[in-house]
mmCIF file of C-alpha atoms and ligand atoms in Angstrom:
data_model
loop_
_atom_site.group_PDB
_atom_site.id
_atom_site.type_symbol
_atom_site.label_atom_id
_atom_site.label_comp_id
_atom_site.label_asym_id
_atom_site.label_seq_id
_atom_site.Cartn_x
_atom_site.Cartn_y
_atom_site.Cartn_z
ATOM 1 C CA UNK A 1 -32.983 -20.445 14.347
ATOM 2 C CA UNK A 2 -32.506 -19.748 17.611
ATOM 3 C CA UNK A 3 -30.415 -16.850 17.521
ATOM 4 C CA UNK A 4 -28.903 -17.239 21.812
ATOM 5 C CA UNK A 5 -27.241 -20.405 19.986
ATOM 6 C CA UNK A 6 -24.945 -17.888 18.475
ATOM 7 C CA UNK A 7 -22.293 -15.744 20.740
ATOM 8 C CA UNK A 8 -19.502 -14.530 20.197
ATOM 9 C CA UNK A 9 -17.155 -11.819 17.343
ATOM 10 C CA UNK A 10 -15.321 -13.444 14.711
ATOM 11 C CA UNK A 11 -13.098 -11.684 11.894
ATOM 12 C CA UNK A 12 -11.995 -13.352 8.798
ATOM 13 C CA UNK A 13 -7.860 -13.136 8.788
ATOM 14 C CA UNK A 14 -7.045 -12.696 5.214
ATOM 15 C CA UNK A 15 -3.038 -14.020 4.731
ATOM 16 C CA UNK A 16 -0.520 -14.289 1.946
ATOM 17 C CA UNK A 17 3.300 -15.747 1.942
ATOM 18 C CA UNK A 18 3.097 -15.605 6.042
ATOM 19 C CA UNK A 19 1.886 -12.277 6.474
ATOM 20 C CA UNK A 20 -1.204 -11.571 7.712
ATOM 21 C CA UNK A 21 -3.565 -8.111 5.567
ATOM 22 C CA UNK A 22 -3.349 -4.835 7.269
ATOM 23 C CA UNK A 23 -7.168 -4.696 7.494
ATOM 24 C CA UNK A 24 -7.540 -8.182 8.740
ATOM 25 C CA UNK A 25 -5.371 -6.625 11.460
ATOM 26 C CA UNK A 26 -7.685 -3.487 11.618
ATOM 27 C CA UNK A 27 -10.940 -5.595 12.206
ATOM 28 C CA UNK A 28 -9.240 -7.579 15.515
ATOM 29 C CA UNK A 29 -8.835 -3.606 16.996
ATOM 30 C CA UNK A 30 -12.508 -3.028 15.855
ATOM 31 C CA UNK A 31 -13.713 -6.535 16.539
ATOM 32 C CA UNK A 32 -12.349 -6.420 19.876
ATOM 33 C CA UNK A 33 -14.125 -2.734 21.304
ATOM 34 C CA UNK A 34 -17.302 -4.383 19.801
ATOM 35 C CA UNK A 35 -17.040 -8.372 21.531
ATOM 36 C CA UNK A 36 -16.165 -6.200 24.911
ATOM 37 C CA UNK A 37 -19.774 -4.469 24.035
ATOM 38 C CA UNK A 38 -21.158 -7.417 23.497
ATOM 39 C CA UNK A 39 -18.824 -9.022 26.906
ATOM 40 C CA UNK A 40 -18.202 -11.915 24.598
ATOM 41 C CA UNK A 41 -15.089 -13.552 23.608
ATOM 42 C CA UNK A 42 -13.054 -11.769 19.680
ATOM 43 C CA UNK A 43 -12.004 -15.209 17.067
ATOM 44 C CA UNK A 44 -10.476 -15.176 14.064
ATOM 45 C CA UNK A 45 -10.818 -17.648 11.575
ATOM 46 C CA UNK A 46 -7.522 -18.647 10.044
ATOM 47 C CA UNK A 47 -7.345 -20.949 6.739
ATOM 48 C CA UNK A 48 -3.749 -21.358 4.968
ATOM 49 C CA UNK A 49 -0.965 -24.090 4.673
ATOM 50 C CA UNK A 50 1.727 -23.574 7.598
ATOM 51 C CA UNK A 51 -0.435 -20.253 9.406
ATOM 52 C CA UNK A 52 0.059 -22.143 13.178
ATOM 53 C CA UNK A 53 3.183 -19.211 13.757
ATOM 54 C CA UNK A 54 0.524 -16.040 12.014
ATOM 55 C CA UNK A 55 -2.922 -17.844 14.842
ATOM 56 C CA UNK A 56 -0.392 -16.493 17.762
ATOM 57 C CA UNK A 57 0.411 -13.202 16.004
ATOM 58 C CA UNK A 58 -3.860 -13.299 15.355
ATOM 59 C CA UNK A 59 -3.876 -13.829 19.526
ATOM 60 C CA UNK A 60 -0.792 -10.413 20.176
ATOM 61 C CA UNK A 61 -3.651 -8.368 18.289
ATOM 62 C CA UNK A 62 -6.057 -8.597 19.961
ATOM 63 C CA UNK A 63 -8.790 -12.257 19.206
ATOM 64 C CA UNK A 64 -9.137 -14.246 22.161
ATOM 65 C CA UNK A 65 -9.569 -18.245 20.022
ATOM 66 C CA UNK A 66 -8.290 -18.757 16.899
ATOM 67 C CA UNK A 67 -9.634 -21.506 14.719
ATOM 68 C CA UNK A 68 -6.878 -22.878 12.459
ATOM 69 C CA UNK A 69 -7.606 -24.966 8.886
ATOM 70 C CA UNK A 70 -4.241 -25.622 8.340
ATOM 71 C CA UNK A 71 -3.704 -27.629 4.906
ATOM 72 C CA UNK A 72 -1.941 -28.190 2.113
ATOM 73 C CA UNK A 73 -5.411 -27.353 0.446
ATOM 74 C CA UNK A 74 -5.374 -24.226 1.552
ATOM 75 C CA UNK A 75 -2.038 -22.964 -0.480
ATOM 76 C CA UNK A 76 -4.093 -20.598 -2.614
ATOM 77 C CA UNK A 77 -6.842 -19.064 -1.672
ATOM 78 C CA UNK A 78 -9.850 -20.395 -3.859
ATOM 79 C CA UNK A 79 -13.569 -19.852 -3.302
ATOM 80 C CA UNK A 80 -14.818 -23.176 -2.845
ATOM 81 C CA UNK A 81 -12.137 -24.413 -1.135
ATOM 82 C CA UNK A 82 -12.066 -21.504 1.636
ATOM 83 C CA UNK A 83 -15.957 -21.091 1.488
ATOM 84 C CA UNK A 84 -16.627 -24.925 3.222
ATOM 85 C CA UNK A 85 -13.650 -23.885 5.983
ATOM 86 C CA UNK A 86 -15.903 -20.945 6.870
ATOM 87 C CA UNK A 87 -19.253 -22.545 6.753
ATOM 88 C CA UNK A 88 -18.108 -25.690 8.770
ATOM 89 C CA UNK A 89 -16.505 -23.596 11.291
ATOM 90 C CA UNK A 90 -19.744 -20.777 11.242
ATOM 91 C CA UNK A 91 -22.307 -24.370 11.524
ATOM 92 C CA UNK A 92 -19.644 -25.888 14.496
ATOM 93 C CA UNK A 93 -19.393 -22.540 17.094
ATOM 94 C CA UNK A 94 -21.797 -20.349 15.877
ATOM 95 C CA UNK A 95 -20.740 -16.973 15.956
ATOM 96 C CA UNK A 96 -22.916 -13.588 16.411
ATOM 97 C CA UNK A 97 -20.936 -11.353 14.283
ATOM 98 C CA UNK A 98 -18.471 -12.263 11.721
ATOM 99 C CA UNK A 99 -16.266 -9.328 9.989
ATOM 100 C CA UNK A 100 -14.380 -9.452 6.745
ATOM 101 C CA UNK A 101 -11.446 -6.804 5.014
ATOM 102 C CA UNK A 102 -13.443 -5.886 1.800
ATOM 103 C CA UNK A 103 -10.253 -6.435 0.408
ATOM 104 C CA UNK A 104 -11.401 -9.018 -3.217
ATOM 105 C CA UNK A 105 -10.819 -11.993 -1.239
ATOM 106 C CA UNK A 106 -12.494 -11.125 1.774
ATOM 107 C CA UNK A 107 -15.438 -9.468 -0.552
ATOM 108 C CA UNK A 108 -15.555 -13.238 -3.044
ATOM 109 C CA UNK A 109 -15.387 -15.307 0.455
ATOM 110 C CA UNK A 110 -18.038 -12.908 2.216
ATOM 111 C CA UNK A 111 -20.573 -13.129 -0.473
ATOM 112 C CA UNK A 112 -19.822 -17.032 -1.208
ATOM 113 C CA UNK A 113 -20.522 -17.968 2.434
ATOM 114 C CA UNK A 114 -23.699 -15.665 2.140
ATOM 115 C CA UNK A 115 -25.023 -17.769 -0.372
ATOM 116 C CA UNK A 116 -24.766 -21.067 1.388
ATOM 117 C CA UNK A 117 -26.315 -19.224 5.330
ATOM 118 C CA UNK A 118 -29.631 -18.094 5.432
ATOM 119 C CA UNK A 119 -28.688 -14.569 6.881
ATOM 120 C CA UNK A 120 -27.068 -11.171 5.354
ATOM 121 C CA UNK A 121 -24.409 -9.269 4.244
ATOM 122 C CA UNK A 122 -23.298 -5.634 4.669
ATOM 123 C CA UNK A 123 -20.869 -4.743 2.070
ATOM 124 C CA UNK A 124 -17.942 -1.660 2.412
ATOM 125 C CA UNK A 125 -18.882 -1.012 5.738
ATOM 126 C CA UNK A 126 -17.194 1.760 7.189
ATOM 127 C CA UNK A 127 -18.226 2.210 10.599
ATOM 128 C CA UNK A 128 -19.010 -0.543 13.318
ATOM 129 C CA UNK A 129 -21.566 -0.226 16.711
ATOM 130 C CA UNK A 130 -23.899 -2.253 18.931
ATOM 131 C CA UNK A 131 -27.309 -1.191 19.576
ATOM 132 C CA UNK A 132 -27.332 0.155 23.482
ATOM 133 C CA UNK A 133 -30.268 -1.803 24.166
ATOM 134 C CA UNK A 134 -30.753 -4.425 21.444
ATOM 135 C CA UNK A 135 -27.293 -5.168 21.333
ATOM 136 C CA UNK A 136 -27.149 -5.783 17.205
ATOM 137 C CA UNK A 137 -24.484 -4.427 14.839
ATOM 138 C CA UNK A 138 -24.798 -1.487 13.466
ATOM 139 C CA UNK A 139 -22.927 -1.689 10.103
ATOM 140 C CA UNK A 140 -22.487 1.762 8.145
ATOM 141 C CA UNK A 141 -21.885 2.564 4.840
ATOM 142 C CA UNK A 142 -21.940 5.506 2.566
ATOM 143 C CA UNK A 143 -24.689 5.597 0.540
ATOM 144 C CA UNK A 144 -26.691 7.447 -2.904
ATOM 145 C CA UNK A 145 -23.188 8.476 -4.217
ATOM 146 C CA UNK A 146 -21.926 9.051 -0.027
ATOM 147 C CA UNK A 147 -24.477 11.872 0.897
ATOM 148 C CA UNK A 148 -26.348 9.804 2.934
ATOM 149 C CA UNK A 149 -24.764 6.536 5.659
ATOM 150 C CA UNK A 150 -27.271 4.178 5.571
ATOM 151 C CA UNK A 151 -27.211 1.733 8.739
ATOM 152 C CA UNK A 152 -27.752 -1.791 8.321
ATOM 153 C CA UNK A 153 -28.765 -3.977 10.438
ATOM 154 C CA UNK A 154 -29.503 -7.616 10.119
ATOM 155 C CA UNK A 155 -32.240 -8.305 13.084
ATOM 156 C CA UNK A 156 -33.523 -11.906 12.306
ATOM 157 C CA UNK A 157 -30.472 -13.793 11.659
ATOM 158 C CA UNK A 158 -27.402 -14.726 12.048
ATOM 159 C CA UNK A 159 -24.136 -14.568 11.827
ATOM 160 C CA UNK A 160 -24.672 -11.119 11.312
ATOM 161 C CA UNK A 161 -21.820 -10.274 8.958
ATOM 162 C CA UNK A 162 -20.250 -7.293 7.191
ATOM 163 C CA UNK A 163 -17.069 -6.148 4.600
ATOM 164 C CA UNK A 164 -15.541 -3.874 6.074
ATOM 165 C CA UNK A 165 -12.755 -0.834 3.676
ATOM 166 C CA UNK A 166 -8.806 -1.140 4.354
ATOM 167 C CA UNK A 167 -8.070 1.618 7.087
ATOM 168 C CA UNK A 168 -10.806 2.502 7.940
ATOM 169 C CA UNK A 169 -10.870 0.875 11.662
ATOM 170 C CA UNK A 170 -7.285 0.727 13.734
ATOM 171 C CA UNK A 171 -5.742 -2.287 15.172
ATOM 172 C CA UNK A 172 -4.779 -2.109 18.591
ATOM 173 C CA UNK A 173 -0.737 -2.222 19.436
ATOM 174 C CA UNK A 174 0.710 -5.985 19.384
ATOM 175 C CA UNK A 175 1.120 -7.197 22.905
ATOM 176 C CA UNK A 176 4.150 -9.306 21.874
ATOM 177 C CA UNK A 177 3.927 -12.460 24.108
ATOM 178 C CA UNK A 178 0.427 -13.009 25.363
ATOM 179 C CA UNK A 179 -2.125 -16.205 25.058
ATOM 180 C CA UNK A 180 -4.982 -17.247 23.428
ATOM 181 C CA UNK A 181 -7.216 -20.506 22.248
ATOM 182 C CA UNK A 182 -5.933 -22.218 18.799
ATOM 183 C CA UNK A 183 -9.125 -24.791 17.728
ATOM 184 C CA UNK A 184 -7.174 -26.612 15.324
ATOM 185 C CA UNK A 185 -10.158 -27.827 12.445
ATOM 186 C CA UNK A 186 -10.096 -29.420 9.302
ATOM 187 C CA UNK A 187 -12.643 -30.794 6.956
ATOM 188 C CA UNK A 188 -12.907 -33.983 4.974
ATOM 189 C CA UNK A 189 -12.325 -32.243 1.714
ATOM 190 C CA UNK A 190 -9.864 -33.481 -1.605
ATOM 191 C CA UNK A 191 -8.267 -32.061 -3.890
ATOM 192 C CA UNK A 192 -10.828 -33.482 -6.323
ATOM 193 C CA UNK A 193 -13.910 -32.169 -4.797
ATOM 194 C CA UNK A 194 -12.503 -28.669 -5.842
ATOM 195 C CA UNK A 195 -13.269 -27.137 -9.078
ATOM 196 C CA UNK A 196 -10.646 -24.197 -9.246
ATOM 197 C CA UNK A 197 -7.253 -25.555 -10.069
ATOM 198 C CA UNK A 198 -4.027 -22.856 -9.507
ATOM 199 C CA UNK A 199 -1.573 -23.675 -12.699
ATOM 200 C CA UNK A 200 0.771 -20.736 -12.106
ATOM 201 C CA UNK A 201 1.490 -17.762 -10.355
ATOM 202 C CA UNK A 202 2.052 -15.220 -12.694
ATOM 203 C CA UNK A 203 3.238 -11.866 -10.620
ATOM 204 C CA UNK A 204 1.752 -8.326 -13.318
ATOM 205 C CA UNK A 205 4.694 -7.331 -15.036
ATOM 206 C CA UNK A 206 3.166 -3.395 -13.135
ATOM 207 C CA UNK A 207 4.194 -2.756 -10.054
ATOM 208 C CA UNK A 208 1.861 -3.529 -7.775
ATOM 209 C CA UNK A 209 0.531 -0.466 -6.002
ATOM 210 C CA UNK A 210 -1.602 -0.290 -2.758
ATOM 211 C CA UNK A 211 -2.986 2.605 -2.370
ATOM 212 C CA UNK A 212 -4.800 2.177 0.419
ATOM 213 C CA UNK A 213 -2.018 1.892 2.421
ATOM 214 C CA UNK A 214 -0.093 4.981 0.837
ATOM 215 C CA UNK A 215 0.909 7.558 3.300
ATOM 216 C CA UNK A 216 0.926 10.416 0.333
ATOM 217 C CA UNK A 217 -1.039 9.930 -2.451
ATOM 218 C CA UNK A 218 -0.748 12.840 -6.016
ATOM 219 C CA UNK A 219 -3.758 12.181 -7.181
ATOM 220 C CA UNK A 220 -4.933 14.000 -10.539
ATOM 221 C CA UNK A 221 -8.329 14.561 -12.114
ATOM 222 C CA UNK A 222 -8.937 15.638 -15.718
ATOM 223 C CA UNK A 223 -8.068 19.026 -15.558
ATOM 224 C CA UNK A 224 -4.985 17.430 -16.626
ATOM 225 C CA UNK A 225 -5.766 17.627 -20.472
ATOM 226 C CA UNK A 226 -4.044 14.562 -21.293
ATOM 227 C CA UNK A 227 -1.462 11.910 -20.616
ATOM 228 C CA UNK A 228 0.757 14.124 -21.309
ATOM 229 C CA UNK A 229 -0.098 16.706 -18.545
ATOM 230 C CA UNK A 230 -0.657 13.646 -16.188
ATOM 231 C CA UNK A 231 2.841 13.340 -16.289
ATOM 232 C CA UNK A 232 3.117 15.609 -13.760
ATOM 233 C CA UNK A 233 1.442 13.950 -11.693
ATOM 234 C CA UNK A 234 3.663 10.583 -11.934
ATOM 235 C CA UNK A 235 6.740 13.509 -11.273
ATOM 236 C CA UNK A 236 5.798 14.880 -8.307
ATOM 237 C CA UNK A 237 4.609 11.448 -6.752
ATOM 238 C CA UNK A 238 7.981 9.829 -7.510
ATOM 239 C CA UNK A 239 9.960 12.357 -5.975
ATOM 240 C CA UNK A 240 8.244 12.962 -2.543
ATOM 241 C CA UNK A 241 7.888 8.621 -2.984
ATOM 242 C CA UNK A 242 4.532 8.930 -3.486
ATOM 243 C CA UNK A 243 1.563 6.739 -4.814
ATOM 244 C CA UNK A 244 -0.463 8.462 -8.479
ATOM 245 C CA UNK A 245 -3.777 8.674 -7.150
ATOM 246 C CA UNK A 246 -6.460 9.773 -10.237
ATOM 247 C CA UNK A 247 -10.813 10.671 -11.047
ATOM 248 C CA UNK A 248 -12.472 8.164 -12.350
ATOM 249 C CA UNK A 249 -12.917 10.601 -15.808
ATOM 250 C CA UNK A 250 -8.647 9.803 -16.506
ATOM 251 C CA UNK A 251 -9.482 5.730 -15.443
ATOM 252 C CA UNK A 252 -12.361 5.961 -18.206
ATOM 253 C CA UNK A 253 -10.072 7.944 -20.324
ATOM 254 C CA UNK A 254 -7.499 5.404 -19.932
ATOM 255 C CA UNK A 255 -4.600 7.353 -18.725
ATOM 256 C CA UNK A 256 -4.229 5.336 -16.152
ATOM 257 C CA UNK A 257 -4.825 1.803 -14.896
ATOM 258 C CA UNK A 258 -8.208 1.508 -12.677
ATOM 259 C CA UNK A 259 -6.269 0.593 -9.320
ATOM 260 C CA UNK A 260 -5.094 3.735 -9.102
ATOM 261 C CA UNK A 261 -8.912 5.624 -8.622
ATOM 262 C CA UNK A 262 -10.390 7.183 -5.702
ATOM 263 C CA UNK A 263 -13.270 7.124 -5.019
ATOM 264 C CA UNK A 264 -16.832 5.231 -4.355
ATOM 265 C CA UNK A 265 -16.372 3.132 -7.574
ATOM 266 C CA UNK A 266 -12.269 2.889 -6.907
ATOM 267 C CA UNK A 267 -10.427 3.139 -3.533
ATOM 268 C CA UNK A 268 -11.398 4.403 0.090
ATOM 269 C CA UNK A 269 -8.147 5.907 1.215
ATOM 270 C CA UNK A 270 -6.308 7.779 4.077
ATOM 271 C CA UNK A 271 -3.428 8.841 3.132
ATOM 272 C CA UNK A 272 -1.674 11.295 4.914
ATOM 273 C CA UNK A 273 -1.125 13.656 2.962
ATOM 274 C CA UNK A 274 -3.381 13.726 -0.299
ATOM 275 C CA UNK A 275 -2.261 16.446 -3.340
ATOM 276 C CA UNK A 276 -6.072 16.987 -5.584
ATOM 277 C CA UNK A 277 -4.288 18.256 -8.584
ATOM 278 C CA UNK A 278 -6.747 19.333 -11.385
ATOM 279 C CA UNK A 279 -9.847 17.226 -9.781
ATOM 280 C CA UNK A 280 -13.670 19.001 -9.617
ATOM 281 C CA UNK A 281 -14.327 17.215 -6.216
ATOM 282 C CA UNK A 282 -17.284 15.159 -7.442
ATOM 283 C CA UNK A 283 -18.691 14.030 -3.848
ATOM 284 C CA UNK A 284 -18.147 10.064 -5.536
ATOM 285 C CA UNK A 285 -14.394 11.597 -5.386
ATOM 286 C CA UNK A 286 -14.931 13.411 -2.439
ATOM 287 C CA UNK A 287 -15.756 10.426 0.143
ATOM 288 C CA UNK A 288 -13.628 8.059 -1.129
ATOM 289 C CA UNK A 289 -10.295 10.511 -0.255
ATOM 290 C CA UNK A 290 -12.067 12.890 2.330
ATOM 291 C CA UNK A 291 -10.108 11.215 5.239
ATOM 292 C CA UNK A 292 -6.642 11.591 4.292
ATOM 293 C CA UNK A 293 -4.838 13.914 7.255
ATOM 294 C CA UNK A 294 -4.438 16.375 4.908
ATOM 295 C CA UNK A 295 -5.677 17.361 1.634
ATOM 296 C CA UNK A 296 -3.992 19.636 -1.073
ATOM 297 C CA UNK A 297 -5.902 21.200 -4.034
ATOM 298 C CA UNK A 298 -4.957 22.244 -7.252
ATOM 299 C CA UNK A 299 -7.350 23.714 -9.229
ATOM 300 C CA UNK A 300 -7.832 26.851 -11.535
ATOM 301 C CA UNK A 301 -11.451 27.266 -10.659
ATOM 302 C CA UNK A 302 -11.404 29.296 -7.550
ATOM 303 C CA UNK A 303 -15.178 27.442 -7.078
ATOM 304 C CA UNK A 304 -14.444 24.010 -7.317
ATOM 305 C CA UNK A 305 -16.519 21.527 -5.171
ATOM 306 C CA UNK A 306 -12.780 20.413 -4.463
ATOM 307 C CA UNK A 307 -12.398 23.709 -1.926
ATOM 308 C CA UNK A 308 -14.700 23.075 0.334
ATOM 309 C CA UNK A 309 -13.017 19.167 1.385
ATOM 310 C CA UNK A 310 -9.152 20.379 1.223
ATOM 311 C CA UNK A 311 -7.177 21.991 3.914
ATOM 312 C CA UNK A 312 -5.028 24.092 1.432
ATOM 313 C CA UNK A 313 -5.768 24.901 -2.112
ATOM 314 C CA UNK A 314 -3.832 26.914 -4.284
ATOM 315 C CA UNK A 315 -5.473 28.858 -6.915
ATOM 316 C CA UNK A 316 -4.066 28.016 -11.247
ATOM 317 C CA UNK A 317 -3.432 26.628 -13.589
ATOM 318 C CA UNK A 318 -1.411 22.681 -13.027
ATOM 319 C CA UNK A 319 0.506 22.297 -15.581
ATOM 320 C CA UNK A 320 2.374 25.321 -14.111
ATOM 321 C CA UNK A 321 2.502 24.902 -10.307
ATOM 322 C CA UNK A 322 2.865 21.182 -10.587
ATOM 323 C CA UNK A 323 5.845 20.997 -12.304
ATOM 324 C CA UNK A 324 7.480 24.428 -10.187
ATOM 325 C CA UNK A 325 6.318 22.313 -6.188
ATOM 326 C CA UNK A 326 8.572 19.407 -7.977
ATOM 327 C CA UNK A 327 11.082 20.728 -8.614
ATOM 328 C CA UNK A 328 11.171 22.909 -4.963
ATOM 329 C CA UNK A 329 10.695 19.524 -3.012
ATOM 330 C CA UNK A 330 13.567 17.727 -5.020
ATOM 331 C CA UNK A 331 15.824 20.979 -3.467
ATOM 332 C CA UNK A 332 14.546 20.662 -0.138
ATOM 333 C CA UNK A 333 14.195 16.379 -0.032
ATOM 334 C CA UNK A 334 17.844 16.296 -1.417
HETATM 335 P P1 LIG B 1 -13.773 17.746 -14.544
HETATM 336 O O1 LIG B 1 -15.372 16.746 -13.405
HETATM 337 O O2 LIG B 1 -13.828 17.148 -15.957
HETATM 338 O O3 LIG B 1 -12.626 18.262 -13.305
HETATM 339 C C1 LIG B 1 -11.499 18.697 -13.783
HETATM 340 C C2 LIG B 1 -11.244 19.745 -12.925
HETATM 341 O O4 LIG B 1 -10.021 20.621 -13.158
HETATM 342 C C3 LIG B 1 -12.509 20.895 -12.733
HETATM 343 O O5 LIG B 1 -12.465 21.559 -11.317
HETATM 344 C C4 LIG B 1 -11.379 22.028 -13.527
HETATM 345 O O6 LIG B 1 -11.740 23.454 -12.860
HETATM 346 C C5 LIG B 1 -9.843 21.781 -12.991
HETATM 347 N N1 LIG B 1 -8.908 22.121 -14.151
HETATM 348 C C6 LIG B 1 -8.804 22.516 -15.334
HETATM 349 N N2 LIG B 1 -8.143 22.513 -15.947
HETATM 350 C C7 LIG B 1 -7.545 22.835 -15.429
HETATM 351 C C8 LIG B 1 -5.490 23.321 -14.824
HETATM 352 N N3 LIG B 1 -4.628 23.636 -16.231
HETATM 353 N N4 LIG B 1 -5.334 23.834 -13.398
HETATM 354 C C9 LIG B 1 -5.934 23.219 -12.794
HETATM 355 N N5 LIG B 1 -6.850 22.729 -12.978
HETATM 356 C C10 LIG B 1 -7.910 23.012 -13.826
HETATM 357 N N6 LIG B 1 -15.355 9.988 -9.575
HETATM 358 C C11 LIG B 1 -14.087 9.901 -9.271
HETATM 359 O O7 LIG B 1 -13.395 10.429 -9.178
HETATM 360 N N7 LIG B 1 -13.742 8.642 -8.385
HETATM 361 C C12 LIG B 1 -15.099 7.274 -8.208
HETATM 362 O O8 LIG B 1 -15.123 6.013 -7.801
HETATM 363 C C13 LIG B 1 -16.390 8.199 -8.902
HETATM 364 N N8 LIG B 1 -17.476 7.058 -9.172
HETATM 365 C C14 LIG B 1 -18.276 7.366 -9.334
HETATM 366 C C15 LIG B 1 -19.746 6.767 -9.327
HETATM 367 C C16 LIG B 1 -20.840 7.004 -9.807
HETATM 368 C C17 LIG B 1 -22.782 6.185 -10.006
HETATM 369 C C18 LIG B 1 -21.218 8.014 -10.669
HETATM 370 C C19 LIG B 1 -22.470 8.381 -11.209
HETATM 371 C C20 LIG B 1 -20.181 8.714 -11.058
HETATM 372 C C21 LIG B 1 -18.623 8.560 -9.924
HETATM 373 N N9 LIG B 1 -18.118 9.379 -10.563
HETATM 374 C C22 LIG B 1 -16.251 9.425 -9.968
HETATM 375 C C23 LIG B 1 -17.730 9.873 -11.166
HETATM 376 C C24 LIG B 1 -17.730 11.573 -10.628
HETATM 377 O O9 LIG B 1 -18.856 12.316 -10.805
HETATM 378 C C25 LIG B 1 -17.086 13.305 -11.663
HETATM 379 O O10 LIG B 1 -18.039 12.661 -13.080
HETATM 380 C C26 LIG B 1 -15.020 12.444 -11.515
HETATM 381 O O11 LIG B 1 -15.036 12.606 -10.846
HETATM 382 C C27 LIG B 1 -14.767 14.611 -12.169
HETATM 383 O O12 LIG B 1 -13.201 13.757 -12.511
HETATM 384 P P2 LIG B 1 -12.716 15.308 -12.879
HETATM 385 O O13 LIG B 1 -12.278 15.520 -11.413
HETATM 386 O O14 LIG B 1 -11.420 14.542 -12.845
HETATM 387 O O15 LIG B 1 -12.666 16.292 -13.726
#
């Protein structure tokens, strides 16, 4: 592998129903900064059906160029078709760095691409930088239960690939009317070549929650005693227009679904306000919410570890306190 042949920072642009995923815009912001440090260009890879208009959006969020694979075959995300397009693009244009959002689509595609390319993949990155003297990508992520940050380098192979958690990087403000280069690509791929068929898209009956995009999260833990006690969390969340979060123990007890879990094996969240109620503050929970703007903890144990991470703490019985503050918010919000 001739490493000198690999130039440029790329971002896989995730899109659904004609909308670019927020994480892709965040990665364009981070990618621009990396590209400037490497004195190279930033490109997006956009795969989908009727996505030309979105290519302009990608440029307006910082890309110098966009590789576009626009074909009905890419209407729905499928590992095989997207992987083949990405592999062809990488082989033809040879990026130095390739970033994906750590969403279910991004993780699936990145790991499929990594199995075919002779290179590695750093998963669930929360920090990106470039090493001064070598120019290598420094991809950092929490390790050993969040007790240390591990910085992972890919020294001998290209591209250097990473998935990056949503809501960690900052998108640039949109530069309306920005100009960039669109490179239309296609590969010889037919429907018959793809083993997966999408027969029907069934909307889930429960409301889809995007906890990682919430501005306010009201999270509850085992301290609420049971599913009945946990109702006070829903009531406060409804009053504030917030999303409900939960510790792993609550999810494992079946009080609420896994999509609500915050922490190492759940979502990483950075809302403006995070309520941690009846949650002890185990490190595996803390790593998922410690970067929230304002953390308010309610726990009956004054020595609970959650108070170390909180900006404000209330010591007492959540089953008494939460209904009281819910009523107060109801009155204040009209
Ligand atoms: P507990 O630890 O039981 O804490 C309950 C708290 O409620 C206590 O602090 C108690 O003082 C308080 N309390 C009790 N009664 C009341 C009351 N009436 N009013 C107010 N407070 C009260 N955990 C996660 O959350 N997310 C993860 O992603 C995650 N991933 C993990 C991954 C691994 C590999 C491992 C080993 C563990 C992981 N855990 C995770 C589990 C984690 O270690 C803790 O076990 C879990 O977070 C504890 O949940 P909890 O705080 O709800 O319960």
